[in-house]
Amino acid sequence: MKKLSLFLFLLLTIVKISACSCIGLTLSQAYQNSDVIGVIKILKVYGQDKQRRMYKADVEFETIYKGKAFKTIMVSGRIGKPNSAACEIDIKPKERYLIYLDKSGNDYFVSYCTSKSKLSNNVADDDKSFFEDLDKTFSYIEANKSKFNGLQFADSYIIDPPGYRSSFYKISDFNPKQPFAIYKIKVNKSSEIQEVTPIIGFGSEDERIGDILKTTFKANIYENLESETKEFLLFLCYDKESTEGPETGVLYSN
């Protein structure tokens, strides 16, 4: 199985989408907001509470990126009969997830809106590099979280892309120091990116990347901009293998 792009893998599943009015989050912001992050395997589901429309699932943590492991999650819905319009979810034994969890009281609750990515039931050899990159990303965010105080991560999108191709597809012959970069960006009321300052850059092409962001991208922000300009963080990930698809390129924003 071809190694999935860090961005494509997470954007389609970790960004919370809106069938039941979920709130959008970037990978990096989800990390900051969560109490526990890890890869879990579902061992069994049981304990259906029809009145509360909740059930339990025993889990096993394969990897912990943040927080401490525990044994049981509370799941919104009825076993085998979820109502997606009510943010319910159906999970099954043997399934594996990369999951971001918040604690409520003594329990961890999972619903359709919980930030998560469903993995293959069996560990694939090609997943190794993906999780190595993810570990480097989370380790850096955790070790440098004081640098991000008062700032939130934004996403970005292409302005009227010709043929839906990002200008990042032109950046293909550079050798980054790590598989991600984090930039501080200044954004105006029109969501236009005015300034780009590396907090941790790729070490190559950062100036060119900044120019592309300012000329062909806008920030995707989940709040109203009250002042003329605001500062946010922007996470970019690098995947040299990602050369196919409608947004061909090796750099992705999340």
mmCIF file of C-alpha atoms in Angstrom:
data_model
loop_
_atom_site.group_PDB
_atom_site.id
_atom_site.type_symbol
_atom_site.label_atom_id
_atom_site.label_comp_id
_atom_site.label_asym_id
_atom_site.label_seq_id
_atom_site.Cartn_x
_atom_site.Cartn_y
_atom_site.Cartn_z
ATOM 1 C CA MET A 1 0.000 0.000 0.000
ATOM 2 C CA LYS A 2 1.455 3.348 -1.005
ATOM 3 C CA LYS A 3 2.314 5.567 1.911
ATOM 4 C CA LEU A 4 -0.474 8.102 2.372
ATOM 5 C CA SER A 5 0.362 11.773 2.492
ATOM 6 C CA LEU A 6 0.310 13.105 6.038
ATOM 7 C CA PHE A 7 -1.977 15.891 4.886
ATOM 8 C CA LEU A 8 -4.371 13.860 2.758
ATOM 9 C CA PHE A 9 -4.684 11.156 5.387
ATOM 10 C CA LEU A 10 -5.572 13.583 8.152
ATOM 11 C CA LEU A 11 -7.467 16.286 6.305
ATOM 12 C CA LEU A 12 -10.161 13.907 5.102
ATOM 13 C CA THR A 13 -10.770 12.384 8.515
ATOM 14 C CA ILE A 14 -9.419 14.545 11.330
ATOM 15 C CA VAL A 15 -10.945 17.799 10.155
ATOM 16 C CA LYS A 16 -14.397 17.657 11.628
ATOM 17 C CA ILE A 17 -17.024 17.954 8.904
ATOM 18 C CA SER A 18 -20.571 19.074 9.147
ATOM 19 C CA ALA A 19 -23.300 16.410 8.817
ATOM 20 C CA CYS A 20 -24.091 17.169 12.469
ATOM 21 C CA SER A 21 -22.569 20.667 12.711
ATOM 22 C CA CYS A 22 -19.108 19.682 13.882
ATOM 23 C CA ILE A 23 -16.343 22.260 14.309
ATOM 24 C CA GLY A 24 -13.389 22.249 11.931
ATOM 25 C CA LEU A 25 -9.907 21.761 13.412
ATOM 26 C CA THR A 26 -6.474 21.451 11.882
ATOM 27 C CA LEU A 27 -4.226 18.571 12.900
ATOM 28 C CA SER A 28 -2.022 20.901 14.905
ATOM 29 C CA GLN A 29 -4.892 22.653 16.674
ATOM 30 C CA ALA A 30 -6.490 19.287 17.471
ATOM 31 C CA TYR A 31 -3.210 18.292 19.120
ATOM 32 C CA GLN A 32 -3.208 21.419 21.281
ATOM 33 C CA ASN A 33 -6.841 20.943 22.320
ATOM 34 C CA SER A 34 -6.776 17.213 23.146
ATOM 35 C CA ASP A 35 -6.043 15.468 26.445
ATOM 36 C CA VAL A 36 -5.061 12.118 24.909
ATOM 37 C CA ILE A 37 -3.825 11.264 21.412
ATOM 38 C CA GLY A 38 -2.851 7.820 20.229
ATOM 39 C CA VAL A 39 -3.483 4.816 18.041
ATOM 40 C CA ILE A 40 -6.118 2.524 19.537
ATOM 41 C CA LYS A 41 -7.505 -0.880 18.647
ATOM 42 C CA ILE A 42 -11.117 -1.691 19.524
ATOM 43 C CA LEU A 43 -11.252 -4.895 21.568
ATOM 44 C CA LYS A 44 -15.008 -5.180 22.189
ATOM 45 C CA VAL A 45 -18.205 -3.119 22.294
ATOM 46 C CA TYR A 46 -20.859 -3.669 24.957
ATOM 47 C CA GLY A 47 -23.041 -2.049 27.619
ATOM 48 C CA GLN A 48 -25.685 -0.480 25.390
ATOM 49 C CA ASP A 49 -27.647 2.234 27.222
ATOM 50 C CA LYS A 50 -30.689 2.775 24.998
ATOM 51 C CA GLN A 51 -32.010 5.698 27.029
ATOM 52 C CA ARG A 52 -28.785 7.698 26.882
ATOM 53 C CA ARG A 53 -27.941 6.305 23.429
ATOM 54 C CA MET A 54 -24.432 5.405 24.579
ATOM 55 C CA TYR A 55 -22.342 2.247 24.691
ATOM 56 C CA LYS A 56 -18.876 1.243 25.861
ATOM 57 C CA ALA A 57 -15.823 0.045 23.992
ATOM 58 C CA ASP A 58 -12.732 -1.496 25.505
ATOM 59 C CA VAL A 59 -9.597 -0.341 23.726
ATOM 60 C CA GLU A 60 -5.908 -1.122 23.565
ATOM 61 C CA PHE A 61 -3.403 1.665 22.931
ATOM 62 C CA GLU A 62 -0.752 0.730 20.399
ATOM 63 C CA THR A 63 0.907 4.161 20.535
ATOM 64 C CA ILE A 64 0.551 7.192 22.804
ATOM 65 C CA TYR A 65 1.471 10.642 21.481
ATOM 66 C CA LYS A 66 -0.033 12.672 24.311
ATOM 67 C CA GLY A 67 -1.523 11.836 27.718
ATOM 68 C CA LYS A 68 -1.884 8.412 29.325
ATOM 69 C CA ALA A 69 -3.492 5.184 28.163
ATOM 70 C CA PHE A 70 -6.798 3.961 29.574
ATOM 71 C CA LYS A 71 -9.074 0.974 28.906
ATOM 72 C CA THR A 72 -12.605 2.142 28.061
ATOM 73 C CA ILE A 73 -14.270 4.829 25.947
ATOM 74 C CA MET A 74 -17.917 5.885 25.896
ATOM 75 C CA VAL A 75 -19.383 5.920 22.385
ATOM 76 C CA SER A 76 -22.349 7.997 21.212
ATOM 77 C CA GLY A 77 -25.040 5.893 19.521
ATOM 78 C CA ARG A 78 -26.539 2.424 19.434
ATOM 79 C CA ILE A 79 -24.405 -0.575 18.556
ATOM 80 C CA GLY A 80 -24.787 -1.196 14.827
ATOM 81 C CA LYS A 81 -27.455 1.517 14.457
ATOM 82 C CA PRO A 82 -25.845 4.986 14.527
ATOM 83 C CA ASN A 83 -27.702 8.168 13.636
ATOM 84 C CA SER A 84 -25.123 10.356 11.898
ATOM 85 C CA ALA A 85 -27.437 13.377 12.009
ATOM 86 C CA ALA A 86 -27.196 13.141 15.821
ATOM 87 C CA CYS A 87 -23.375 12.813 15.662
ATOM 88 C CA GLU A 88 -23.532 9.115 16.558
ATOM 89 C CA ILE A 89 -20.939 6.594 15.422
ATOM 90 C CA ASP A 90 -20.656 2.844 14.948
ATOM 91 C CA ILE A 91 -17.314 1.287 15.871
ATOM 92 C CA LYS A 92 -16.495 -2.399 15.686
ATOM 93 C CA PRO A 93 -14.033 -4.828 17.293
ATOM 94 C CA LYS A 94 -10.624 -5.056 15.590
ATOM 95 C CA GLU A 95 -10.904 -1.575 14.096
ATOM 96 C CA ARG A 96 -7.944 0.751 14.608
ATOM 97 C CA TYR A 97 -7.995 4.535 14.899
ATOM 98 C CA LEU A 98 -5.641 7.429 15.284
ATOM 99 C CA ILE A 99 -7.769 9.379 17.728
ATOM 100 C CA TYR A 100 -7.802 12.701 19.607
ATOM 101 C CA LEU A 101 -9.753 12.605 22.875
ATOM 102 C CA ASP A 102 -10.966 15.030 25.529
ATOM 103 C CA LYS A 103 -11.792 13.949 29.068
ATOM 104 C CA SER A 104 -15.192 14.771 30.545
ATOM 105 C CA GLY A 105 -15.388 13.921 34.239
ATOM 106 C CA ASN A 106 -13.875 10.464 34.542
ATOM 107 C CA ASP A 107 -14.704 9.351 30.995
ATOM 108 C CA TYR A 108 -13.572 9.831 27.408
ATOM 109 C CA PHE A 109 -16.432 10.225 24.933
ATOM 110 C CA VAL A 110 -16.338 9.457 21.208
ATOM 111 C CA SER A 111 -18.846 10.690 18.645
ATOM 112 C CA TYR A 112 -18.962 11.376 14.928
ATOM 113 C CA CYS A 113 -17.325 14.752 15.631
ATOM 114 C CA THR A 114 -14.365 13.321 17.536
ATOM 115 C CA SER A 115 -11.133 14.036 15.660
ATOM 116 C CA LYS A 116 -10.009 10.655 14.379
ATOM 117 C CA SER A 117 -8.646 8.728 11.415
ATOM 118 C CA LYS A 118 -9.685 5.142 10.768
ATOM 119 C CA LEU A 119 -6.686 2.955 10.006
ATOM 120 C CA SER A 120 -6.473 -0.432 8.364
ATOM 121 C CA ASN A 121 -7.259 -3.253 10.784
ATOM 122 C CA ASN A 122 -3.804 -4.716 10.277
ATOM 123 C CA VAL A 123 -0.583 -2.752 10.650
ATOM 124 C CA ALA A 124 0.945 -2.130 7.218
ATOM 125 C CA ASP A 125 4.710 -1.861 6.676
ATOM 126 C CA ASP A 126 4.222 1.295 4.614
ATOM 127 C CA ASP A 127 2.579 3.026 7.589
ATOM 128 C CA LYS A 128 5.909 3.216 9.419
ATOM 129 C CA SER A 129 7.215 6.375 7.746
ATOM 130 C CA PHE A 130 3.843 8.091 8.174
ATOM 131 C CA PHE A 131 3.844 7.517 11.922
ATOM 132 C CA GLU A 132 7.509 8.485 12.204
ATOM 133 C CA ASP A 133 6.654 11.840 10.602
ATOM 134 C CA LEU A 134 3.626 12.223 12.851
ATOM 135 C CA ASP A 135 5.724 11.526 15.950
ATOM 136 C CA LYS A 136 8.286 14.166 14.914
ATOM 137 C CA THR A 137 5.496 16.680 14.386
ATOM 138 C CA PHE A 138 3.801 16.057 17.726
ATOM 139 C CA SER A 139 7.115 15.966 19.597
ATOM 140 C CA TYR A 140 8.058 19.369 18.237
ATOM 141 C CA ILE A 141 4.663 20.913 19.048
ATOM 142 C CA GLU A 142 4.814 19.549 22.598
ATOM 143 C CA ALA A 143 8.398 20.643 23.218
ATOM 144 C CA ASN A 144 7.781 24.135 21.830
ATOM 145 C CA LYS A 145 4.219 24.805 22.953
ATOM 146 C CA SER A 146 5.312 27.911 24.853
ATOM 147 C CA LYS A 147 6.099 29.517 21.480
ATOM 148 C CA PHE A 148 2.472 29.098 20.445
ATOM 149 C CA ASN A 149 0.836 30.742 23.466
ATOM 150 C CA GLY A 150 -2.115 32.871 22.392
ATOM 151 C CA LEU A 151 -1.958 31.673 18.783
ATOM 152 C CA GLN A 152 -4.198 29.240 16.939
ATOM 153 C CA PHE A 153 -3.439 27.136 13.880
ATOM 154 C CA ALA A 154 -5.214 28.142 10.692
ATOM 155 C CA ASP A 155 -5.648 26.160 7.486
ATOM 156 C CA SER A 156 -5.177 27.590 3.993
ATOM 157 C CA TYR A 157 -6.745 27.200 0.578
ATOM 158 C CA ILE A 158 -5.808 28.085 -2.992
ATOM 159 C CA ILE A 159 -7.253 31.251 -4.541
ATOM 160 C CA ASP A 160 -8.884 30.358 -7.880
ATOM 161 C CA PRO A 161 -6.403 27.565 -8.643
ATOM 162 C CA PRO A 162 -5.783 27.047 -12.384
ATOM 163 C CA GLY A 163 -6.738 23.427 -12.973
ATOM 164 C CA TYR A 164 -6.914 23.009 -9.179
ATOM 165 C CA ARG A 165 -3.144 22.745 -8.997
ATOM 166 C CA SER A 166 -1.319 24.357 -6.123
ATOM 167 C CA SER A 167 1.783 26.373 -6.993
ATOM 168 C CA PHE A 168 3.563 24.141 -4.509
ATOM 169 C CA TYR A 169 3.749 21.499 -7.246
ATOM 170 C CA LYS A 170 6.672 23.505 -8.682
ATOM 171 C CA ILE A 171 8.682 22.955 -5.491
ATOM 172 C CA SER A 172 9.931 19.442 -6.030
ATOM 173 C CA ASP A 173 13.725 19.525 -5.855
ATOM 174 C CA PHE A 174 14.498 20.625 -2.338
ATOM 175 C CA ASN A 175 15.688 18.654 0.664
ATOM 176 C CA PRO A 176 13.887 19.753 3.865
ATOM 177 C CA LYS A 177 15.445 19.223 7.288
ATOM 178 C CA GLN A 178 12.207 17.695 8.629
ATOM 179 C CA PRO A 179 8.830 16.675 7.141
ATOM 180 C CA PHE A 180 6.992 19.758 8.373
ATOM 181 C CA ALA A 181 7.282 23.499 8.917
ATOM 182 C CA ILE A 182 5.375 25.938 11.109
ATOM 183 C CA TYR A 183 5.008 29.573 10.087
ATOM 184 C CA LYS A 184 3.542 32.563 11.879
ATOM 185 C CA ILE A 185 1.255 34.366 9.460
ATOM 186 C CA LYS A 186 -0.464 37.750 9.561
ATOM 187 C CA VAL A 187 -3.943 37.743 8.057
ATOM 188 C CA ASN A 188 -6.201 40.663 7.152
ATOM 189 C CA LYS A 189 -10.001 40.860 7.251
ATOM 190 C CA SER A 190 -10.209 39.370 3.756
ATOM 191 C CA SER A 191 -8.276 36.296 4.971
ATOM 192 C CA GLU A 192 -5.340 37.313 2.788
ATOM 193 C CA ILE A 193 -1.918 36.299 4.100
ATOM 194 C CA GLN A 194 0.137 39.482 4.536
ATOM 195 C CA GLU A 195 3.307 38.220 6.220
ATOM 196 C CA VAL A 196 4.963 34.820 6.667
ATOM 197 C CA THR A 197 7.624 34.234 9.328
ATOM 198 C CA PRO A 198 9.164 30.774 9.883
ATOM 199 C CA ILE A 199 9.057 29.457 13.451
ATOM 200 C CA ILE A 200 10.576 26.220 12.239
ATOM 201 C CA GLY A 201 11.141 26.201 8.496
ATOM 202 C CA PHE A 202 12.076 23.473 6.074
ATOM 203 C CA GLY A 203 15.554 24.994 5.886
ATOM 204 C CA SER A 204 15.253 25.357 2.127
ATOM 205 C CA GLU A 205 12.901 27.367 -0.081
ATOM 206 C CA ASP A 206 11.210 29.034 2.915
ATOM 207 C CA GLU A 207 11.287 32.455 1.241
ATOM 208 C CA ARG A 208 9.771 31.048 -1.939
ATOM 209 C CA ILE A 209 7.128 29.188 0.049
ATOM 210 C CA GLY A 210 6.228 32.422 1.821
ATOM 211 C CA ASP A 211 5.807 34.230 -1.512
ATOM 212 C CA ILE A 212 3.496 31.472 -2.795
ATOM 213 C CA LEU A 213 1.399 31.631 0.354
ATOM 214 C CA LYS A 214 0.994 35.406 0.066
ATOM 215 C CA THR A 215 0.123 35.419 -3.638
ATOM 216 C CA THR A 216 -1.938 32.269 -4.246
ATOM 217 C CA PHE A 217 -3.405 31.229 -0.866
ATOM 218 C CA LYS A 218 -5.840 32.557 1.721
ATOM 219 C CA ALA A 219 -6.123 31.543 5.363
ATOM 220 C CA ASN A 220 -9.082 29.388 6.358
ATOM 221 C CA ILE A 221 -10.052 30.630 9.817
ATOM 222 C CA TYR A 222 -12.923 29.393 11.960
ATOM 223 C CA GLU A 223 -13.722 32.740 13.562
ATOM 224 C CA ASN A 224 -14.609 36.285 12.550
ATOM 225 C CA LEU A 225 -11.701 38.661 12.219
ATOM 226 C CA GLU A 226 -12.520 41.668 14.395
ATOM 227 C CA SER A 227 -9.292 43.605 14.007
ATOM 228 C CA GLU A 228 -7.630 44.643 10.758
ATOM 229 C CA THR A 229 -4.894 42.013 11.049
ATOM 230 C CA LYS A 230 -4.480 38.932 13.199
ATOM 231 C CA GLU A 231 -1.667 36.467 13.716
ATOM 232 C CA PHE A 232 -2.059 32.725 13.326
ATOM 233 C CA LEU A 233 0.095 29.665 12.903
ATOM 234 C CA LEU A 234 0.240 27.669 9.684
ATOM 235 C CA PHE A 235 1.454 24.085 9.524
ATOM 236 C CA LEU A 236 2.857 22.708 6.261
ATOM 237 C CA CYS A 237 3.828 19.092 5.743
ATOM 238 C CA TYR A 238 6.113 17.628 3.102
ATOM 239 C CA ASP A 239 5.590 14.398 1.176
ATOM 240 C CA LYS A 240 7.868 13.799 -1.782
ATOM 241 C CA GLU A 241 5.775 10.790 -2.833
ATOM 242 C CA SER A 242 2.587 12.806 -3.257
ATOM 243 C CA THR A 243 2.757 13.620 -6.977
ATOM 244 C CA GLU A 244 -0.685 12.605 -8.214
ATOM 245 C CA GLY A 245 -4.196 13.966 -7.863
ATOM 246 C CA PRO A 246 -6.001 17.264 -8.488
ATOM 247 C CA GLU A 247 -3.772 19.242 -6.110
ATOM 248 C CA THR A 248 -0.473 17.807 -7.225
ATOM 249 C CA GLY A 249 2.452 18.875 -5.084
ATOM 250 C CA VAL A 250 4.710 17.978 -2.226
ATOM 251 C CA LEU A 251 3.570 20.558 0.339
ATOM 252 C CA TYR A 252 0.210 20.584 2.068
ATOM 253 C CA SER A 253 -1.349 22.857 4.638
ATOM 254 C CA ASN A 254 -3.119 21.526 7.713
#
